[in-house]
mmCIF file of C-alpha atoms in Angstrom:
data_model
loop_
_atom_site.group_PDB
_atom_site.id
_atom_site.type_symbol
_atom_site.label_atom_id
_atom_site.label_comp_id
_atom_site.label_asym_id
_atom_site.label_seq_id
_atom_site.Cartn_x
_atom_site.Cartn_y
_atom_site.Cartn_z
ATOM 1 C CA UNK A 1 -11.167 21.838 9.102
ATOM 2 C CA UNK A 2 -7.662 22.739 7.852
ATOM 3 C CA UNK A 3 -4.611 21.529 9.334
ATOM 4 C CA UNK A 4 -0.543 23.134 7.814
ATOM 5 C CA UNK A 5 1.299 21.247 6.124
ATOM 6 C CA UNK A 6 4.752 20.565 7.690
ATOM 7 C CA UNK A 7 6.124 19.326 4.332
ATOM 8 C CA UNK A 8 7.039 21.624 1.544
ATOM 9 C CA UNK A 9 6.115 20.406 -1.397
ATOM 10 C CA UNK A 10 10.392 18.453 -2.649
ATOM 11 C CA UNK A 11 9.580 16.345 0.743
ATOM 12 C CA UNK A 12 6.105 15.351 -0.828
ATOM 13 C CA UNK A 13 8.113 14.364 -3.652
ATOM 14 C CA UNK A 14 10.759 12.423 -2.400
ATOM 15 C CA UNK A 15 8.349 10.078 -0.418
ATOM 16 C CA UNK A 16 7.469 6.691 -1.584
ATOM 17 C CA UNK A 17 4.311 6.328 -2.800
ATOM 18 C CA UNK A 18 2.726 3.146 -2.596
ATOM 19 C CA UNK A 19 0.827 1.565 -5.375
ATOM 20 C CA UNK A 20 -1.759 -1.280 -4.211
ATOM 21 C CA UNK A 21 -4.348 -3.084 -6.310
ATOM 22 C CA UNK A 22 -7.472 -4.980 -4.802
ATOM 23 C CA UNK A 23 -7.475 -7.992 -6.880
ATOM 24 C CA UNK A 24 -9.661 -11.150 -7.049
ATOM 25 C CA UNK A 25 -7.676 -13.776 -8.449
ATOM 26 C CA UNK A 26 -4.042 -15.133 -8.252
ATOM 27 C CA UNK A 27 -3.901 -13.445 -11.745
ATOM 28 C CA UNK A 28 -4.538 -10.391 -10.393
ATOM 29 C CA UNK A 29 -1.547 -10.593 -8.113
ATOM 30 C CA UNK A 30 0.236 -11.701 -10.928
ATOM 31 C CA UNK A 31 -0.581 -8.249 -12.626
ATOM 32 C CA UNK A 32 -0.084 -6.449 -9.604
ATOM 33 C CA UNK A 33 3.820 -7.902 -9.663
ATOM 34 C CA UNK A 34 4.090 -7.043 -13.260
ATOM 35 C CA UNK A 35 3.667 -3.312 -12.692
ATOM 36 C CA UNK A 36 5.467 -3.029 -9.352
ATOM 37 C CA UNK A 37 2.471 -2.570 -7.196
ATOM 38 C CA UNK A 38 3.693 -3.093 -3.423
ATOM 39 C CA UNK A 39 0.692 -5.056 -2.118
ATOM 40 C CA UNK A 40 -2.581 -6.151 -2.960
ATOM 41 C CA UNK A 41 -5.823 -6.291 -1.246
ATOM 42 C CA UNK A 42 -7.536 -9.905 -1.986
ATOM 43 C CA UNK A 43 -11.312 -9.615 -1.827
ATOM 44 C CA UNK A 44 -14.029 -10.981 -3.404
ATOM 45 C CA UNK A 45 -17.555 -9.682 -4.907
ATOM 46 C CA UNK A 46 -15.692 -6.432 -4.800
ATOM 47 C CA UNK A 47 -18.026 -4.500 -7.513
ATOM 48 C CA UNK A 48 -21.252 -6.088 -6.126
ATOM 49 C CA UNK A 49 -20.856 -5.683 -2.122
ATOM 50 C CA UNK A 50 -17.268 -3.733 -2.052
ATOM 51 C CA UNK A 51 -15.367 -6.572 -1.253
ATOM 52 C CA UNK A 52 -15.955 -9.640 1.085
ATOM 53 C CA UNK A 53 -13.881 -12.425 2.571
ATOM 54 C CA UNK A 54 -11.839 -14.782 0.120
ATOM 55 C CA UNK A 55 -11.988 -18.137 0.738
ATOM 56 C CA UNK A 56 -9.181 -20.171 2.150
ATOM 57 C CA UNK A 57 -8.192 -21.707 -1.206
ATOM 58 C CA UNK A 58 -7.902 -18.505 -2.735
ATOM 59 C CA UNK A 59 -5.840 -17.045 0.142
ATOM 60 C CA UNK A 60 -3.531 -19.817 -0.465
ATOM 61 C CA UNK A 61 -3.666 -19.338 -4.229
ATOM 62 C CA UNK A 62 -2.964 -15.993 -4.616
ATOM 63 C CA UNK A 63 0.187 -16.387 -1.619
ATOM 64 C CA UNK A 64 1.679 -18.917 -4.401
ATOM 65 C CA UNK A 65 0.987 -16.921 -7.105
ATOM 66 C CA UNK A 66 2.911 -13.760 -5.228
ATOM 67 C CA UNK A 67 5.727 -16.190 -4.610
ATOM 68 C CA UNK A 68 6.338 -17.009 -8.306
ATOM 69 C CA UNK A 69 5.705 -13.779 -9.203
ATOM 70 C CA UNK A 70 8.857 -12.332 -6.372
ATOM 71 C CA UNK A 71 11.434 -12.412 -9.170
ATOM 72 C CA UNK A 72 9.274 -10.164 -10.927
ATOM 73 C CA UNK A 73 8.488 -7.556 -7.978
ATOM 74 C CA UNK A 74 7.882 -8.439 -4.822
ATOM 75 C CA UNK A 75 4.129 -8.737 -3.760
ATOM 76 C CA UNK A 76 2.484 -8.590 -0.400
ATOM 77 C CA UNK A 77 -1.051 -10.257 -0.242
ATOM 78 C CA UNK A 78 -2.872 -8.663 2.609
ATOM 79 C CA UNK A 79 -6.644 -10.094 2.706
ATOM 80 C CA UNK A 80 -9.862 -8.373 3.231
ATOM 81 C CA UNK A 81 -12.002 -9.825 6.133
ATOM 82 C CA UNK A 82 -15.560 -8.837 5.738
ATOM 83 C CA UNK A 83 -17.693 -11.753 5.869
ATOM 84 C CA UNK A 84 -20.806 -9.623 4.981
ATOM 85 C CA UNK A 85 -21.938 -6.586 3.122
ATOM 86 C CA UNK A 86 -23.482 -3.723 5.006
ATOM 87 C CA UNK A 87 -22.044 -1.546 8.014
ATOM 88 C CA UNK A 88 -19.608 -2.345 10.426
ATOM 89 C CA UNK A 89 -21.666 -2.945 13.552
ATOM 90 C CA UNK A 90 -19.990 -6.485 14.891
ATOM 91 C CA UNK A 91 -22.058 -8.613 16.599
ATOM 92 C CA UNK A 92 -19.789 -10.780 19.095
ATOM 93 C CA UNK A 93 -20.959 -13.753 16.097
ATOM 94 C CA UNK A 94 -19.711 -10.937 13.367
ATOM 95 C CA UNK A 95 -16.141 -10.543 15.167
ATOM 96 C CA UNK A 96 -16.005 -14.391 16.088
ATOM 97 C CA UNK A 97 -15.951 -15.190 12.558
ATOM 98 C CA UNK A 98 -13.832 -12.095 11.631
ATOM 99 C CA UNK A 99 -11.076 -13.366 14.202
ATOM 100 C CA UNK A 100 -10.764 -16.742 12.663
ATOM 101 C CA UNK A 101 -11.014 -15.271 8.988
ATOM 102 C CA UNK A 102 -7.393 -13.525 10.123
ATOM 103 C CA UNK A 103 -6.114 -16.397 11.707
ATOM 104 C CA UNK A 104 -6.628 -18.409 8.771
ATOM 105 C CA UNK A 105 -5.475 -15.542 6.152
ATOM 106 C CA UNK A 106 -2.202 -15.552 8.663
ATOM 107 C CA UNK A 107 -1.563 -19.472 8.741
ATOM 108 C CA UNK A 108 -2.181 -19.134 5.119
ATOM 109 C CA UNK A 109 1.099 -17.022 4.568
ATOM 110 C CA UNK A 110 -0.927 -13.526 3.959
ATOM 111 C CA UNK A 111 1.213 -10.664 5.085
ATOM 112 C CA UNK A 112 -1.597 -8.716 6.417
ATOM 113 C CA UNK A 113 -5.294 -8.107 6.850
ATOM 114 C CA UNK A 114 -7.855 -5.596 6.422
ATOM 115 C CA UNK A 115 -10.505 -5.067 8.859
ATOM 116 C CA UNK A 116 -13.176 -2.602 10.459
ATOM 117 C CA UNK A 117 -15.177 -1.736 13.195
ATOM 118 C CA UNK A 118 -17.087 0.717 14.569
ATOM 119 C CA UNK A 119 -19.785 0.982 17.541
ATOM 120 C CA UNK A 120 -23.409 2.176 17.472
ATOM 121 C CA UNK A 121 -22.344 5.532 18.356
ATOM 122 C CA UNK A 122 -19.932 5.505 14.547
ATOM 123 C CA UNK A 123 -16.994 5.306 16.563
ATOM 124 C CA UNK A 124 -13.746 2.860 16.377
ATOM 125 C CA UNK A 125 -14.758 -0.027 18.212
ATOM 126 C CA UNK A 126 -11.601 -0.699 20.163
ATOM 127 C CA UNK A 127 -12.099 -3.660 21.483
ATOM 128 C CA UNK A 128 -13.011 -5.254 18.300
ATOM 129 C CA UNK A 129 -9.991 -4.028 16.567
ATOM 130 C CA UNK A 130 -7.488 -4.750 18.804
ATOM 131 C CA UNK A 131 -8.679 -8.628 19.286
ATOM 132 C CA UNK A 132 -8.285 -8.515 15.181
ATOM 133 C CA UNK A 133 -4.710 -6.969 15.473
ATOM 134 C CA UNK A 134 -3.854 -9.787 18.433
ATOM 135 C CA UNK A 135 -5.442 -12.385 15.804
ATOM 136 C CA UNK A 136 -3.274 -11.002 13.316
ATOM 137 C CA UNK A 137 0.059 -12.310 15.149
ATOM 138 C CA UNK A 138 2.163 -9.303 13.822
ATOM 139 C CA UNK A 139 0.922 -9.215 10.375
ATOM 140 C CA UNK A 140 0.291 -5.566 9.120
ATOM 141 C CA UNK A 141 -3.146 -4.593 9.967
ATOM 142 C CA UNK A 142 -5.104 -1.840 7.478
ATOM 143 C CA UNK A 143 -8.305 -0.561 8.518
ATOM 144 C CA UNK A 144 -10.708 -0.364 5.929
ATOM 145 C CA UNK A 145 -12.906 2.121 4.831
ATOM 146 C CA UNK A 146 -15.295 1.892 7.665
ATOM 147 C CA UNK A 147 -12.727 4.743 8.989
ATOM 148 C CA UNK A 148 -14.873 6.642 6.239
ATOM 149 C CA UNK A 149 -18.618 7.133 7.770
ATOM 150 C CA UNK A 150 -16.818 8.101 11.668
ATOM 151 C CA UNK A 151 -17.175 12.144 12.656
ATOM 152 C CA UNK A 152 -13.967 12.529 13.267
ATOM 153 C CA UNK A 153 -11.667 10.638 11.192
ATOM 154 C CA UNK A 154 -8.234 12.027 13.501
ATOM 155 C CA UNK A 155 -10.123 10.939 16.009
ATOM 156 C CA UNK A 156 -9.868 7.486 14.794
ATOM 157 C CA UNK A 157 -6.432 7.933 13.560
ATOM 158 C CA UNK A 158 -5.439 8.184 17.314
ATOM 159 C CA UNK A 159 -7.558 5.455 18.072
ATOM 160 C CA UNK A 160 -6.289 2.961 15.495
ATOM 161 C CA UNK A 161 -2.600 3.999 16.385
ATOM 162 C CA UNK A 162 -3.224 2.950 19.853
ATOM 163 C CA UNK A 163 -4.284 -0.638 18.987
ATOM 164 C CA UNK A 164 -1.469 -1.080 16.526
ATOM 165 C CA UNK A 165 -2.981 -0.542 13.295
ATOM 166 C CA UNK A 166 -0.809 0.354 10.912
ATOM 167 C CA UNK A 167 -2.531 1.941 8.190
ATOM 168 C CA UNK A 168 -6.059 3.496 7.065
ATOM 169 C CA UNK A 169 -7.856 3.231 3.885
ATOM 170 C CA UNK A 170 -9.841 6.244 3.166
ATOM 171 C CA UNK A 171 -11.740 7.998 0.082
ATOM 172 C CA UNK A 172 -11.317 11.041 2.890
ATOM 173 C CA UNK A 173 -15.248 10.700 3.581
ATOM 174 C CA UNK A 174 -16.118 11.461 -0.116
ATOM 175 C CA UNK A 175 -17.901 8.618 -2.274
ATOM 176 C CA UNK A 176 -14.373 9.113 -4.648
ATOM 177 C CA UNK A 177 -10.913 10.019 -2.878
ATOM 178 C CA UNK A 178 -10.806 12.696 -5.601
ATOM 179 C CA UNK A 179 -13.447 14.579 -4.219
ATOM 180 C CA UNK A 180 -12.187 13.914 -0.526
ATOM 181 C CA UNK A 181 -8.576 15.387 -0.834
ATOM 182 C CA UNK A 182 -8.938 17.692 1.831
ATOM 183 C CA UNK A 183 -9.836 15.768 4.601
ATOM 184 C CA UNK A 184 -6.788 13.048 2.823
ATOM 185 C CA UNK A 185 -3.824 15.769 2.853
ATOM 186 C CA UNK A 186 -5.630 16.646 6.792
ATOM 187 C CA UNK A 187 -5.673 12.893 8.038
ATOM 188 C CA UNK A 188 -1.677 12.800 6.527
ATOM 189 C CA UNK A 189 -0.320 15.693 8.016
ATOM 190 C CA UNK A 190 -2.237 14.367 11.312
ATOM 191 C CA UNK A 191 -0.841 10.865 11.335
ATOM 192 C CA UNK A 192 2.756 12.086 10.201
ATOM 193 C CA UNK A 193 2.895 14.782 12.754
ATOM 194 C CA UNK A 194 1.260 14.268 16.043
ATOM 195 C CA UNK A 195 1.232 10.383 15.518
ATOM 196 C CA UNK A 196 4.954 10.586 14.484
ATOM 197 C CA UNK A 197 4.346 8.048 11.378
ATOM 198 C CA UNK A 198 2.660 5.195 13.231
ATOM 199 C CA UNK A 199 -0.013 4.855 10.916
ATOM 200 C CA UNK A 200 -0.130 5.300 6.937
ATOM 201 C CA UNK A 201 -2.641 6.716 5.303
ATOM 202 C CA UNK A 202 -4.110 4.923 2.035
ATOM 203 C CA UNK A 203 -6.032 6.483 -0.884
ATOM 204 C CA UNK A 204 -8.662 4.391 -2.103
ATOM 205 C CA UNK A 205 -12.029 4.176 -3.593
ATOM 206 C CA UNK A 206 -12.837 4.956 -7.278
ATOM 207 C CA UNK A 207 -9.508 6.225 -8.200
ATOM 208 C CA UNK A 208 -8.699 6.275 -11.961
ATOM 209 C CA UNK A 209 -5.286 6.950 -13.298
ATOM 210 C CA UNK A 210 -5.844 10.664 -13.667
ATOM 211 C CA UNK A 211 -6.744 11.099 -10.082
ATOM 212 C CA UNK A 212 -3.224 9.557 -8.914
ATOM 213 C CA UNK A 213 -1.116 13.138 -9.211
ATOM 214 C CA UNK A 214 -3.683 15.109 -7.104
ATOM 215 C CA UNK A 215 -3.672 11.836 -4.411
ATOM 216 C CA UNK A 216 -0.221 12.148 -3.962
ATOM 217 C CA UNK A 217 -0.083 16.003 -4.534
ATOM 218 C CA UNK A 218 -2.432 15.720 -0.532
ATOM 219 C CA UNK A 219 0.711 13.800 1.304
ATOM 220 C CA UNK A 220 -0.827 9.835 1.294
ATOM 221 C CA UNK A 221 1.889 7.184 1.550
ATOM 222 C CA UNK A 222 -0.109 5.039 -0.948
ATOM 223 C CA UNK A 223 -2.324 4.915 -3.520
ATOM 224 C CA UNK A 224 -5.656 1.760 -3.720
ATOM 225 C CA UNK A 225 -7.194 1.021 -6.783
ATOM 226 C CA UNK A 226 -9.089 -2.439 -8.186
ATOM 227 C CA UNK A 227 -8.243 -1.420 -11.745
ATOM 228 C CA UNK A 228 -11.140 -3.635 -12.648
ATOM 229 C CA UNK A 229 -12.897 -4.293 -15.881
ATOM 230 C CA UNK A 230 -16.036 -6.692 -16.316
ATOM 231 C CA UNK A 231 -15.753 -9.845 -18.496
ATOM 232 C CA UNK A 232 -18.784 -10.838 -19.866
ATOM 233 C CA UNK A 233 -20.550 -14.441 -19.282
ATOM 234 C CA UNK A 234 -23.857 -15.512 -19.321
ATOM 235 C CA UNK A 235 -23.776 -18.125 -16.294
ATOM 236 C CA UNK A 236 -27.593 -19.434 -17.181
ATOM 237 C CA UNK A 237 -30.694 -20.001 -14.936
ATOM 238 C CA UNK A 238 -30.015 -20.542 -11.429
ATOM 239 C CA UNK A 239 -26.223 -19.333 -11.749
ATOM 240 C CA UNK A 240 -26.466 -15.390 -11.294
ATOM 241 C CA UNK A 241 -27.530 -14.254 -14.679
ATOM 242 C CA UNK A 242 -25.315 -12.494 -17.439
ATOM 243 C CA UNK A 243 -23.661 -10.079 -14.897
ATOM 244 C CA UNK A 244 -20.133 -11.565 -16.220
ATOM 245 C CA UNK A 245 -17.079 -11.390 -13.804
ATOM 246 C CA UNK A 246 -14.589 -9.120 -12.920
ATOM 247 C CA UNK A 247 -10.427 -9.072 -13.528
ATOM 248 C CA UNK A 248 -7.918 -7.330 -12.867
ATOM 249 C CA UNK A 249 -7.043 -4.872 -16.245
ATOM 250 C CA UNK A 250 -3.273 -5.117 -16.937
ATOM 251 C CA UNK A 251 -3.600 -1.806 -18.861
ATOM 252 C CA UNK A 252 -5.615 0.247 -15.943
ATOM 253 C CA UNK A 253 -2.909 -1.034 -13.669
ATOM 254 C CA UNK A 254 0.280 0.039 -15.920
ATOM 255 C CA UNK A 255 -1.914 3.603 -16.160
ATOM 256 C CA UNK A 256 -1.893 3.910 -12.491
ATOM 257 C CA UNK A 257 2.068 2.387 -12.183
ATOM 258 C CA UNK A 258 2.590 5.200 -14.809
ATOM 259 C CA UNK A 259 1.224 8.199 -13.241
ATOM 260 C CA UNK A 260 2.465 7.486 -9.787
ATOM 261 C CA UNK A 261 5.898 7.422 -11.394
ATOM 262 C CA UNK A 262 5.027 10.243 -12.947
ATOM 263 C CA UNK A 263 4.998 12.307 -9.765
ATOM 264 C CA UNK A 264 8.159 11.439 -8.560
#
């Protein structure tokens, strides 16, 4: 599938690129501020599961921590709700919890949410979404990358854009959003042109510095990265092993500030 691009290539350019970190920790919106990123995506057991729920405390944590950070760079928290690994099937139990889980990220002071939802058939499940979007009272509402296993990801971008989401998170159906740039620079000329702008489209999943040029080279209005590294600690019996933990790296996330700026 190939769709033209309406932009030539000093329009590309001129756009502003987004930079967003999925972080773990108030720390790691504290490094997200430090190198400019626009928002960050709080999640937890991101390496394990790819990201779950946060807890309440943390939600609350991390909106402080983006408030002291404003005279820095201002920082948008948007939190992940995904109270379980594994597909996006909702139960009515599944989207019960995932509507309260965005009502308390909202009363919390989080600017936004990410959620997902698809039927059996690997379709956008409407209904679920747009009882997450009412949930989220007018917060900004990113679909995560559920939009990722569906057949026909403009498909979704039409259906997402008439529930009021406002953007997507994609890898463009490719295990890393390097290796999906086609189906990226497709779903961004889609959601600029027939859907007029109504919904962003969001690079994400494995991205390394390097990969940032070529992201933005395919037309997305932001770039998603955890710029992660493990620190090790040996919890002892009973408390998950020597696994360690993960952080935010400040020196990934500079890398990644760096080469977006580099493409301007």
């Amino acid at each position: 599938m190939t769709t033209t691009d309406p932009e030539g290539p000093a329009v590309r350019a001129s756009r502003d690129v987004v930079l967003e970190l999925a972080v773990q920790d108030p720390e790691g919106v504290r490094v997200a501020a430090s190198v400019g990123a626009r928002r960050v995506e709080l999640c937890v057991g991101l390496g394990a599961t790819g990201g779950l729920t946060p807890s309440a405390g943390l939600v609350e944590a991390a909106v402080v921590a983006a408030a002291d950070a404003a005279g820095r760079a201002p920082v948008e928290v948007h939190v992940l709700v995904r109270p379980r690994p594994g597909g996006f099937v909702l139960s009515a139990a599944d989207l019960d919890v995932q509507v309260r889980d965005v009502r308390a990220a909202v009363a919390a002071g989080a600017a936004g949410v990410v959620v997902g939802a698809l039927t059996p058939d690997g379709v956008v499940d409407v209904a679920a979404v747009r009882a997450l979007v009412e949930a989220a009272d007018g917060r900004e509402v990113t679909f995560h990358r559920a939009v990722d296993v569906v057949a026909d990801p403009l498909a979704a971008l039409d259906a997402l854009a008439g529930v009021g989401v406002r953007r997507v998170l994609t890898s463009g159906g490719a295990s890393r959003s390097i290796d999906g740039v086609d189906r990226l620079r497709n779903m961004s000329v889609h959601a600029r042109g027939p859907l007029g702008g109504r919904v962003e489209v969001m690079a994400g999943g494995g991205v390394r510095p390097q990969d940032v040029g070529a992201l933005v080279a395919a037309g997305v209005d932001a770039v998603h990265l955890s710029a992660k590294r493990v620190v090790a600690d040996d919890a002892g019996p009973g408390g998950g092993g020597d696994a360690g933990y993960e952080v935010t790296d400040p020196e990934v996330a500079a890398a990644a500030r760096a080469a977006l700026d580099a493409t301007r």
